[in-house]
Amino acid sequence: MTERIAVALETTPKKTFATAVDWPGWSRSGKSAELALEALVAYATRYRPIADAAGEVLPTDLTVEVVETAGGGSGTEFGVPSRVTDADRRPTSAADGDRLARLVRAAWDRFDRTAAAAPAELRKGPRGGGRDTAKMVGHVVEADHAYAREIGLRVRPSSPADGDAIEAMRAAILDVLRQPSDGSPLADRKWTARYAAGRIAWHALDHAWEIEDRTERA
C-alpha cells in the first residue's frame, strides 16, 4: 500500500525547498518545485537508514503530497530551508518530542560516522565548496552552537575535538525538543520545536551526504 508523505514547499524564483514535514532532516532543494520534489523522493533511500536508526519506519512504497506552499527568502536562495511553516507550528506531545529527538540524534550520529570514516581531503567539484573534513566538522559544531541559542540555550563554544562538550550540548538540545509544546516559538524567539528539529537534522545530514558525495572511491 502506498503511503502519503506530507510535504511543504518553500519557494523563491531561484530555488525551492521540499521538506517532509513529519521527517526532520529530509529536505532537498531544486531550481523549481518539481525539481525539489524529485530530489526529495530520490533521497528517500538515503534518509531511510536515519529513520531506521531512530526506530521509525519510512515506507518503501511512498508518494509525496504537497500540503503547504510558502514564499522563501534570502536564506532559501542561499541554500537553507529557512521558513517556519504552518506545519512547523503544530503542537508536540511528549511522544512527538521523543520522536523528534530520536531523529535528530540519528542525524548527528550519521554525520559523526561519516566524518570519522572520511579522508582528510575531499574531492573538489560541483558539490565542492572549499571545506575538507576537519573544517566540515568544525562548521557543523559551530552551527549547532548557534542553533542551541535559537532555542534558548546558553552553551559555551567548544572545540570540535572536545567530545564531552559537544555531547553535553546535544543532550541539552534534545531535552528541549522532547518537551511538549503548543507550537509557539521556543524561548520567545522564532524557531518552533518542529522547525528546530528539522533545521538541525537537515544541516547534519546535508553535510554528511556532501562528505559521502565528495569522498574519492578506491
PDB file of C-alpha atoms in Angstrom:
ATOM      1  CA  MET A   1       0.000   0.000   0.000  1.00  0.00           C
ATOM      2  CA  THR A   2       1.379   3.395  -0.994  1.00  0.00           C
ATOM      3  CA  GLU A   3       1.851   5.765   1.925  1.00  0.00           C
ATOM      4  CA  ARG A   4       1.457   9.509   1.603  1.00  0.00           C
ATOM      5  CA  ILE A   5       4.333  11.728   2.722  1.00  0.00           C
ATOM      6  CA  ALA A   6       3.188  15.271   3.523  1.00  0.00           C
ATOM      7  CA  VAL A   7       5.496  17.909   2.062  1.00  0.00           C
ATOM      8  CA  ALA A   8       5.839  21.657   2.497  1.00  0.00           C
ATOM      9  CA  LEU A   9       7.351  23.802  -0.257  1.00  0.00           C
ATOM     10  CA  GLU A  10       9.420  26.915   0.411  1.00  0.00           C
ATOM     11  CA  THR A  11       9.774  28.788  -2.849  1.00  0.00           C
ATOM     12  CA  THR A  12      11.720  31.631  -4.403  1.00  0.00           C
ATOM     13  CA  PRO A  13      12.277  32.459  -8.087  1.00  0.00           C
ATOM     14  CA  LYS A  14      15.750  30.866  -7.911  1.00  0.00           C
ATOM     15  CA  LYS A  15      15.367  27.939  -5.516  1.00  0.00           C
ATOM     16  CA  THR A  16      12.721  25.807  -3.826  1.00  0.00           C
ATOM     17  CA  PHE A  17      12.991  23.504  -0.828  1.00  0.00           C
ATOM     18  CA  ALA A  18      10.727  20.484  -0.448  1.00  0.00           C
ATOM     19  CA  THR A  19      10.514  19.257   3.138  1.00  0.00           C
ATOM     20  CA  ALA A  20       8.833  16.146   4.505  1.00  0.00           C
ATOM     21  CA  VAL A  21       7.016  17.777   7.409  1.00  0.00           C
ATOM     22  CA  ASP A  22       6.973  14.691   9.647  1.00  0.00           C
ATOM     23  CA  TRP A  23      10.552  13.574   8.975  1.00  0.00           C
ATOM     24  CA  PRO A  24      13.137  16.011  10.391  1.00  0.00           C
ATOM     25  CA  GLY A  25      16.140  16.408   8.114  1.00  0.00           C
ATOM     26  CA  TRP A  26      14.518  15.051   4.954  1.00  0.00           C
ATOM     27  CA  SER A  27      14.553  18.265   2.944  1.00  0.00           C
ATOM     28  CA  ARG A  28      16.014  18.836  -0.505  1.00  0.00           C
ATOM     29  CA  SER A  29      16.190  21.753  -2.911  1.00  0.00           C
ATOM     30  CA  GLY A  30      15.933  22.364  -6.628  1.00  0.00           C
ATOM     31  CA  LYS A  31      15.642  25.224  -9.080  1.00  0.00           C
ATOM     32  CA  SER A  32      11.879  24.654  -9.238  1.00  0.00           C
ATOM     33  CA  ALA A  33       9.208  22.981  -7.159  1.00  0.00           C
ATOM     34  CA  GLU A  34       9.183  19.999  -9.496  1.00  0.00           C
ATOM     35  CA  LEU A  35      12.934  19.525  -9.228  1.00  0.00           C
ATOM     36  CA  ALA A  36      12.870  19.931  -5.454  1.00  0.00           C
ATOM     37  CA  LEU A  37      10.188  17.250  -5.170  1.00  0.00           C
ATOM     38  CA  GLU A  38      12.166  14.947  -7.471  1.00  0.00           C
ATOM     39  CA  ALA A  39      15.244  15.421  -5.290  1.00  0.00           C
ATOM     40  CA  LEU A  40      13.254  14.732  -2.118  1.00  0.00           C
ATOM     41  CA  VAL A  41      11.932  11.451  -3.493  1.00  0.00           C
ATOM     42  CA  ALA A  42      15.378  10.477  -4.765  1.00  0.00           C
ATOM     43  CA  TYR A  43      16.818  10.936  -1.277  1.00  0.00           C
ATOM     44  CA  ALA A  44      14.280   8.618   0.371  1.00  0.00           C
ATOM     45  CA  THR A  45      16.787   5.776   0.134  1.00  0.00           C
ATOM     46  CA  ARG A  46      19.432   7.895   1.861  1.00  0.00           C
ATOM     47  CA  TYR A  47      17.065   9.085   4.568  1.00  0.00           C
ATOM     48  CA  ARG A  48      15.609   5.644   5.309  1.00  0.00           C
ATOM     49  CA  PRO A  49      18.637   4.492   7.380  1.00  0.00           C
ATOM     50  CA  ILE A  50      18.185   7.593   9.535  1.00  0.00           C
ATOM     51  CA  ALA A  51      14.588   6.615  10.214  1.00  0.00           C
ATOM     52  CA  ASP A  52      15.669   3.031  10.926  1.00  0.00           C
ATOM     53  CA  ALA A  53      18.320   4.199  13.396  1.00  0.00           C
ATOM     54  CA  ALA A  54      15.683   6.261  15.191  1.00  0.00           C
ATOM     55  CA  GLY A  55      13.362   3.259  15.451  1.00  0.00           C
ATOM     56  CA  GLU A  56      10.951   4.629  12.854  1.00  0.00           C
ATOM     57  CA  VAL A  57       9.718   3.049   9.631  1.00  0.00           C
ATOM     58  CA  LEU A  58       9.862   5.049   6.421  1.00  0.00           C
ATOM     59  CA  PRO A  59       7.754   3.161   3.875  1.00  0.00           C
ATOM     60  CA  THR A  60       9.381   1.885   0.714  1.00  0.00           C
ATOM     61  CA  ASP A  61       6.216   2.482  -1.300  1.00  0.00           C
ATOM     62  CA  LEU A  62       5.507   6.163  -0.903  1.00  0.00           C
ATOM     63  CA  THR A  63       4.174   9.186  -2.691  1.00  0.00           C
ATOM     64  CA  VAL A  64       4.566  12.833  -1.791  1.00  0.00           C
ATOM     65  CA  GLU A  65       1.679  15.244  -1.363  1.00  0.00           C
ATOM     66  CA  VAL A  66       2.223  18.985  -1.119  1.00  0.00           C
ATOM     67  CA  VAL A  67       0.186  20.220   1.839  1.00  0.00           C
ATOM     68  CA  GLU A  68       1.618  23.719   2.090  1.00  0.00           C
ATOM     69  CA  THR A  69       3.418  26.212  -0.130  1.00  0.00           C
ATOM     70  CA  ALA A  70       5.008  29.368   1.253  1.00  0.00           C
ATOM     71  CA  GLY A  71       7.363  32.008  -0.032  1.00  0.00           C
ATOM     72  CA  GLY A  72      11.007  31.744   0.936  1.00  0.00           C
ATOM     73  CA  GLY A  73      13.607  34.451   1.271  1.00  0.00           C
ATOM     74  CA  SER A  74      17.309  35.155   1.034  1.00  0.00           C
ATOM     75  CA  GLY A  75      18.125  32.161   3.242  1.00  0.00           C
ATOM     76  CA  THR A  76      16.216  29.886   0.885  1.00  0.00           C
ATOM     77  CA  GLU A  77      18.125  31.218  -2.113  1.00  0.00           C
ATOM     78  CA  PHE A  78      21.407  30.839  -0.206  1.00  0.00           C
ATOM     79  CA  GLY A  79      20.610  27.155   0.267  1.00  0.00           C
ATOM     80  CA  VAL A  80      18.988  26.784   3.702  1.00  0.00           C
ATOM     81  CA  PRO A  81      15.376  25.772   4.485  1.00  0.00           C
ATOM     82  CA  SER A  82      14.572  28.959   6.378  1.00  0.00           C
ATOM     83  CA  ARG A  83      10.785  29.316   6.507  1.00  0.00           C
ATOM     84  CA  VAL A  84       8.890  28.318   9.651  1.00  0.00           C
ATOM     85  CA  THR A  85       5.791  26.797   8.061  1.00  0.00           C
ATOM     86  CA  ASP A  86       2.310  26.227   9.410  1.00  0.00           C
ATOM     87  CA  ALA A  87       3.231  22.553   9.720  1.00  0.00           C
ATOM     88  CA  ASP A  88       6.116  23.560  11.970  1.00  0.00           C
ATOM     89  CA  ARG A  89       3.663  25.336  14.262  1.00  0.00           C
ATOM     90  CA  ARG A  90       1.752  22.185  15.140  1.00  0.00           C
ATOM     91  CA  PRO A  91       1.824  21.285  18.835  1.00  0.00           C
ATOM     92  CA  THR A  92       4.055  18.458  20.017  1.00  0.00           C
ATOM     93  CA  SER A  93       3.162  15.929  22.691  1.00  0.00           C
ATOM     94  CA  ALA A  94       5.754  14.141  24.807  1.00  0.00           C
ATOM     95  CA  ALA A  95       5.639  11.280  22.281  1.00  0.00           C
ATOM     96  CA  ASP A  96       6.117  13.694  19.381  1.00  0.00           C
ATOM     97  CA  GLY A  97       9.042  15.315  21.154  1.00  0.00           C
ATOM     98  CA  ASP A  98      10.677  11.968  21.813  1.00  0.00           C
ATOM     99  CA  ARG A  99      10.356  11.089  18.122  1.00  0.00           C
ATOM    100  CA  LEU A 100      11.857  14.406  17.040  1.00  0.00           C
ATOM    101  CA  ALA A 101      14.766  13.903  19.423  1.00  0.00           C
ATOM    102  CA  ARG A 102      15.432  10.366  18.176  1.00  0.00           C
ATOM    103  CA  LEU A 103      15.531  11.501  14.551  1.00  0.00           C
ATOM    104  CA  VAL A 104      17.854  14.423  15.311  1.00  0.00           C
ATOM    105  CA  ARG A 105      20.112  12.096  17.304  1.00  0.00           C
ATOM    106  CA  ALA A 106      20.224   9.696  14.351  1.00  0.00           C
ATOM    107  CA  ALA A 107      21.173  12.556  12.013  1.00  0.00           C
ATOM    108  CA  TRP A 108      24.057  13.611  14.269  1.00  0.00           C
ATOM    109  CA  ASP A 109      25.214  10.002  14.544  1.00  0.00           C
ATOM    110  CA  ARG A 110      25.198   9.665  10.772  1.00  0.00           C
ATOM    111  CA  PHE A 111      27.283  12.803  10.411  1.00  0.00           C
ATOM    112  CA  ASP A 112      29.756  11.666  13.058  1.00  0.00           C
ATOM    113  CA  ARG A 113      30.244   8.238  11.491  1.00  0.00           C
ATOM    114  CA  THR A 114      30.567   9.670   8.002  1.00  0.00           C
ATOM    115  CA  ALA A 115      33.124  12.277   9.048  1.00  0.00           C
ATOM    116  CA  ALA A 116      35.133   9.725  11.062  1.00  0.00           C
ATOM    117  CA  ALA A 117      35.383   7.403   8.065  1.00  0.00           C
ATOM    118  CA  ALA A 118      36.169  10.133   5.529  1.00  0.00           C
ATOM    119  CA  PRO A 119      39.623  11.089   4.267  1.00  0.00           C
ATOM    120  CA  ALA A 120      41.149  14.352   5.438  1.00  0.00           C
ATOM    121  CA  GLU A 121      40.833  15.843   1.954  1.00  0.00           C
ATOM    122  CA  LEU A 122      37.597  15.725  -0.001  1.00  0.00           C
ATOM    123  CA  ARG A 123      37.185  15.800  -3.747  1.00  0.00           C
ATOM    124  CA  LYS A 124      36.526  19.229  -5.176  1.00  0.00           C
ATOM    125  CA  GLY A 125      33.757  19.606  -7.713  1.00  0.00           C
ATOM    126  CA  PRO A 126      30.115  20.568  -8.214  1.00  0.00           C
ATOM    127  CA  ARG A 127      29.240  19.794  -4.584  1.00  0.00           C
ATOM    128  CA  GLY A 128      32.607  21.063  -3.524  1.00  0.00           C
ATOM    129  CA  GLY A 129      32.683  24.226  -1.599  1.00  0.00           C
ATOM    130  CA  GLY A 130      36.083  24.585  -0.044  1.00  0.00           C
ATOM    131  CA  ARG A 131      35.808  22.622   3.189  1.00  0.00           C
ATOM    132  CA  ASP A 132      37.690  19.430   3.796  1.00  0.00           C
ATOM    133  CA  THR A 133      36.606  17.014   6.514  1.00  0.00           C
ATOM    134  CA  ALA A 134      38.028  18.753   9.588  1.00  0.00           C
ATOM    135  CA  LYS A 135      36.598  22.113   8.563  1.00  0.00           C
ATOM    136  CA  MET A 136      33.249  20.464   7.821  1.00  0.00           C
ATOM    137  CA  VAL A 137      33.169  19.015  11.325  1.00  0.00           C
ATOM    138  CA  GLY A 138      34.062  22.395  12.804  1.00  0.00           C
ATOM    139  CA  HIS A 139      31.348  24.063  10.747  1.00  0.00           C
ATOM    140  CA  VAL A 140      28.648  21.645  11.930  1.00  0.00           C
ATOM    141  CA  VAL A 141      29.674  22.030  15.576  1.00  0.00           C
ATOM    142  CA  GLU A 142      29.703  25.819  15.261  1.00  0.00           C
ATOM    143  CA  ALA A 143      26.279  25.785  13.616  1.00  0.00           C
ATOM    144  CA  ASP A 144      24.869  23.612  16.390  1.00  0.00           C
ATOM    145  CA  HIS A 145      26.060  26.153  18.951  1.00  0.00           C
ATOM    146  CA  ALA A 146      24.118  28.823  17.050  1.00  0.00           C
ATOM    147  CA  TYR A 147      21.077  26.543  16.832  1.00  0.00           C
ATOM    148  CA  ALA A 148      21.228  25.938  20.588  1.00  0.00           C
ATOM    149  CA  ARG A 149      20.987  29.672  21.173  1.00  0.00           C
ATOM    150  CA  GLU A 150      17.975  29.863  18.851  1.00  0.00           C
ATOM    151  CA  ILE A 151      16.068  27.530  21.176  1.00  0.00           C
ATOM    152  CA  GLY A 152      17.049  29.379  24.333  1.00  0.00           C
ATOM    153  CA  LEU A 153      20.162  27.509  25.477  1.00  0.00           C
ATOM    154  CA  ARG A 154      23.343  29.119  26.654  1.00  0.00           C
ATOM    155  CA  VAL A 155      26.293  26.969  25.690  1.00  0.00           C
ATOM    156  CA  ARG A 156      29.938  27.883  25.504  1.00  0.00           C
ATOM    157  CA  PRO A 157      31.698  27.447  22.156  1.00  0.00           C
ATOM    158  CA  SER A 158      33.763  24.277  22.170  1.00  0.00           C
ATOM    159  CA  SER A 159      36.468  22.737  20.056  1.00  0.00           C
ATOM    160  CA  PRO A 160      35.364  20.034  17.595  1.00  0.00           C
ATOM    161  CA  ALA A 161      37.836  17.810  19.450  1.00  0.00           C
ATOM    162  CA  ASP A 162      36.006  18.276  22.773  1.00  0.00           C
ATOM    163  CA  GLY A 163      33.635  15.361  22.500  1.00  0.00           C
ATOM    164  CA  ASP A 164      32.291  15.718  26.039  1.00  0.00           C
ATOM    165  CA  ALA A 165      31.288  19.346  25.485  1.00  0.00           C
ATOM    166  CA  ILE A 166      29.641  18.513  22.165  1.00  0.00           C
ATOM    167  CA  GLU A 167      27.669  15.661  23.698  1.00  0.00           C
ATOM    168  CA  ALA A 168      26.559  17.888  26.578  1.00  0.00           C
ATOM    169  CA  MET A 169      25.329  20.499  24.108  1.00  0.00           C
ATOM    170  CA  ARG A 170      23.500  17.889  22.056  1.00  0.00           C
ATOM    171  CA  ALA A 171      21.876  16.412  25.149  1.00  0.00           C
ATOM    172  CA  ALA A 172      20.625  19.861  26.148  1.00  0.00           C
ATOM    173  CA  ILE A 173      19.197  20.442  22.669  1.00  0.00           C
ATOM    174  CA  LEU A 174      17.434  17.081  22.703  1.00  0.00           C
ATOM    175  CA  ASP A 175      15.992  17.810  26.139  1.00  0.00           C
ATOM    176  CA  VAL A 176      14.377  20.958  24.719  1.00  0.00           C
ATOM    177  CA  LEU A 177      12.958  19.088  21.733  1.00  0.00           C
ATOM    178  CA  ARG A 178      11.469  16.396  23.977  1.00  0.00           C
ATOM    179  CA  GLN A 179       9.361  18.863  25.932  1.00  0.00           C
ATOM    180  CA  PRO A 180       5.679  19.085  24.938  1.00  0.00           C
ATOM    181  CA  SER A 181       4.960  22.309  23.093  1.00  0.00           C
ATOM    182  CA  ASP A 182       1.914  24.203  21.929  1.00  0.00           C
ATOM    183  CA  GLY A 183       3.745  25.035  18.699  1.00  0.00           C
ATOM    184  CA  SER A 184       4.798  28.520  19.737  1.00  0.00           C
ATOM    185  CA  PRO A 185       8.348  29.739  19.099  1.00  0.00           C
ATOM    186  CA  LEU A 186      10.837  28.479  21.643  1.00  0.00           C
ATOM    187  CA  ALA A 187      12.380  30.922  24.116  1.00  0.00           C
ATOM    188  CA  ASP A 188      10.285  33.761  22.666  1.00  0.00           C
ATOM    189  CA  ARG A 189      12.410  33.736  19.522  1.00  0.00           C
ATOM    190  CA  LYS A 190      11.451  32.388  16.094  1.00  0.00           C
ATOM    191  CA  TRP A 191      12.019  28.650  15.919  1.00  0.00           C
ATOM    192  CA  THR A 192       9.356  26.158  16.955  1.00  0.00           C
ATOM    193  CA  ALA A 193      10.258  22.680  18.199  1.00  0.00           C
ATOM    194  CA  ARG A 194       9.392  21.054  14.870  1.00  0.00           C
ATOM    195  CA  TYR A 195      11.316  23.628  12.842  1.00  0.00           C
ATOM    196  CA  ALA A 196      14.333  23.374  15.145  1.00  0.00           C
ATOM    197  CA  ALA A 197      14.408  19.589  14.805  1.00  0.00           C
ATOM    198  CA  GLY A 198      14.131  19.814  11.033  1.00  0.00           C
ATOM    199  CA  ARG A 199      16.775  22.504  10.661  1.00  0.00           C
ATOM    200  CA  ILE A 200      19.305  20.805  12.944  1.00  0.00           C
ATOM    201  CA  ALA A 201      18.824  17.369  11.391  1.00  0.00           C
ATOM    202  CA  TRP A 202      18.880  18.780   7.856  1.00  0.00           C
ATOM    203  CA  HIS A 203      22.186  20.544   8.450  1.00  0.00           C
ATOM    204  CA  ALA A 204      23.873  17.444   9.852  1.00  0.00           C
ATOM    205  CA  LEU A 205      22.553  15.212   7.079  1.00  0.00           C
ATOM    206  CA  ASP A 206      23.225  17.671   4.271  1.00  0.00           C
ATOM    207  CA  HIS A 207      26.886  17.748   5.233  1.00  0.00           C
ATOM    208  CA  ALA A 208      27.063  14.015   5.892  1.00  0.00           C
ATOM    209  CA  TRP A 209      25.756  13.380   2.393  1.00  0.00           C
ATOM    210  CA  GLU A 210      28.087  16.020   0.985  1.00  0.00           C
ATOM    211  CA  ILE A 211      31.064  14.253   2.563  1.00  0.00           C
ATOM    212  CA  GLU A 212      29.866  10.958   1.097  1.00  0.00           C
ATOM    213  CA  ASP A 213      29.485  12.520  -2.352  1.00  0.00           C
ATOM    214  CA  ARG A 214      32.916  14.121  -2.211  1.00  0.00           C
ATOM    215  CA  THR A 215      34.845  11.110  -0.936  1.00  0.00           C
ATOM    216  CA  GLU A 216      37.139   9.562  -3.503  1.00  0.00           C
ATOM    217  CA  ARG A 217      36.309   5.920  -4.117  1.00  0.00           C
ATOM    218  CA  ALA A 218      39.070   3.346  -4.445  1.00  0.00           C
TER     219      ALA A 218
END
